[in-house]
Amino acid sequence: MSILNNRRIVLGVCGSIAAYKVAELARRLTQGGAQVDVIMTEAAQQLVGKATFQALTGRPVFDDMWSLPEHHMVEHIALAVQAHMVVIAPATANTLARIATGMCDDLLTTTVLATTAPVLCVPAMNVQMYAAAATQENIAILRGRGFSVLEPEEGPMAEPMVGKGRLPEPETIEGEIRSLLGKHHGALRGRRVVVTAGATREPIDPIRFISNRSSGMMGYALATAARDMGADVTLISGPTSLKTPSAMTFVPVETALEMRDAVEAACSQAHILIMNAAVADFRPESVHDQKIKKNGTDGLTLNLVRNPDILGELAYRHNLFKVGFAAETENMLENAQDKLERKELHMIVANHAVATMAQSMIQVTLIDRNGATTSLPQQSKQQTAIAILDAIVTRLSPYIST
Ligand code: C5P
C-alpha cells in the first residue's frame, strides 16, 4: 500500500509565483491516497484561487483563523495535531522568517508552531532574496530545529533572471514527502538499501558497445519503493531513459567494472543489497581508441573476456542481506535455486527474461534461503517492488541486527 494512503498532509501555500505549480502537487498527493488540507496565506490567494485547491483535494481550503467553519472554530489546532506531515510549498522568505522567529499570527504559522509532525519547507523566491543572509540564517535555524528544507533549483525565474530560487518539480517534492513519511512510519526506516538497475554497457570503440534489453524499470521501482518505506537508498544505475527518482543517492555507471566499484563502495555501509541490474557477462578484451573501420574486411571478430560476478564475489559480510535476480529463458526455478546457493544469497527473484524485460508488468517467484517459494501474481513492477520489499522485511531479522 502507498505510504501516502490515509496520511493527513497539511499543505501550506504561500505567495510566491510558483504557487500555481503546487496545485499539481496537491493533485498528486490526493491521488496517492492522502487527505490534503490546504492552508493558503493571504498573499497566495492573490496568485491562485482557493477553488483550484478545493477541487483538486476535494476538501475545504483554509485561509483565515477567524473564518473557519463553526466545528473547526474551537479546534483550529486540530489541523496541527492530526497532521502526519506539514509541507510548506512554496515557502516564501517572509513565511520562513516568521516561522523561524516563532510567530503565529496566521493559520499557517500557528499550525507549524503547534504541530509535532515533520515539517518540510520548499522555498521558492527571487534569487537575491534566497541568497540574502537573513533567509539563509532562517533556513539554518529551521534545519537546526529538525525541519526539512528542500533546496530550490537553479534556472530561469519569473522575472528576467537566472539563478537558485525555483520551486522543484511537483514529482520531486512528492518524492521528498514520501521519503520523509517513510522515515517516520515505514518498515525500512533506519535501513540503508543499495539497488542496482539497468544494463551495463561494455565499450567496443568510442561509438559502439555491447549491452542488453534491460530498461531499468524494475530496479527504479524497487529503489522508489524502498525510499517510500523509509530506507536511505543508493541507486546504482546503468544508462536508462528513466527519470532519476528524487530523495535518494543516485550513482550513474556504464560498465560492469564501474558498477562493481560502486556496489563495493555503497555496500560497506548497507543493510540490504538488491542486485537487479542486468550486468553484461562479457566485455571486449580491449577497447579500440578509434572507430573500427569496415573498409576491406568481410567480418570482425571480437575477443571477449568475463566480467566479474559482482554479487557472487562480494565478500560475505554479516549484516548484509543479499538479494539477486534470475532472469531466465528456461528452467527458471532450477537455475534460480542454483544461483541462490552459488552466490550465497538470502533471497532470489526469478522471472522470465523475455516476458518481462522492458515490459511494465511482471510475474516473479521468490525463493529464500530456507527453500520457501512464493509466486507473486502478474502485476505492475511498482506493485511487485512493494511485494518484494515486504518479503525482505519479514525475512530480515535473523540476519540483520537492529
Ligand atoms: O549470473 P547471473 O547473471 O545468471 O545471475 C543474475 C544475478 O547476478 C543478478 O542479480 C545480477 O544482477 C547478478 N550479476 C552480477 N554480476 C554479473 C552478472 C550477474 O552481480 N557479472
Coordinates of N, CA and C and ligand atoms in Angstrom, one line a residue, residues 275-277 279-281 307-311 324-325 328 339 343, ligand 1:
M275 N 20.3 -6.7 -6.1 CA 21.1 -6.6 -7.4 C 20.2 -7.0 -8.5
N276 N 19.6 -5.9 -9.1 CA 18.6 -6.1 -10.2 C 19.2 -5.9 -11.5
A277 N 20.4 -5.2 -11.6 CA 21.0 -4.9 -12.9 C 21.3 -6.1 -13.7
V279 N 23.8 -7.2 -15.6 CA 25.2 -7.0 -15.8 C 25.7 -7.8 -17.0
A280 N 26.4 -7.2 -17.9 CA 26.9 -7.9 -19.1 C 28.0 -9.0 -18.6
D281 N 27.8 -10.2 -19.0 CA 28.7 -11.3 -18.5 C 30.1 -11.1 -19.1
N307 N 33.3 -10.7 -17.3 CA 33.2 -9.7 -16.3 C 33.2 -10.3 -14.9
P308 N 33.5 -9.6 -13.9 CA 33.4 -10.2 -12.6 C 32.0 -10.4 -12.2
D309 N 31.7 -11.4 -11.4 CA 30.3 -11.7 -10.9 C 30.2 -10.8 -9.7
I310 N 29.6 -9.6 -9.8 CA 29.6 -8.6 -8.8 C 28.9 -9.2 -7.5
L311 N 27.8 -9.8 -7.6 CA 27.1 -10.3 -6.5 C 27.8 -11.5 -5.9
G324 N 19.3 -11.4 -5.2 CA 19.6 -11.4 -6.6 C 18.4 -11.6 -7.4
F325 N 18.6 -11.4 -8.7 CA 17.5 -11.7 -9.7 C 18.0 -12.8 -10.6
E328 N 15.5 -15.7 -16.6 CA 15.8 -16.9 -17.3 C 14.9 -17.1 -18.5
K339 N 21.6 -20.3 -8.5 CA 22.3 -19.0 -8.3 C 22.2 -18.6 -6.8
K343 N 25.8 -17.9 -5.2 CA 26.1 -16.5 -4.9 C 25.9 -16.2 -3.4
Ligands
C5P1 O1 25.0 -14.9 -13.0 P1 23.6 -14.5 -13.5 O2 23.6 -13.3 -14.5 O3 22.8 -15.6 -14.0 O4 22.9 -14.0 -12.1 C1 22.0 -13.0 -12.0 C2 22.2 -12.2 -10.8 O5 23.6 -11.9 -10.6 C3 21.6 -10.8 -10.8 O6 21.2 -10.5 -9.5 C4 22.7 -10.0 -11.4 O7 22.5 -8.6 -11.1 C5 23.9 -10.5 -10.7 N1 25.1 -10.5 -11.6 C6 26.2 -9.8 -11.1 N2 27.4 -9.8 -11.8 C7 27.4 -10.3 -13.1 C8 26.3 -11.0 -13.6 C9 25.2 -11.0 -12.8 O8 26.2 -9.4 -9.9 N3 28.6 -10.2 -13.8

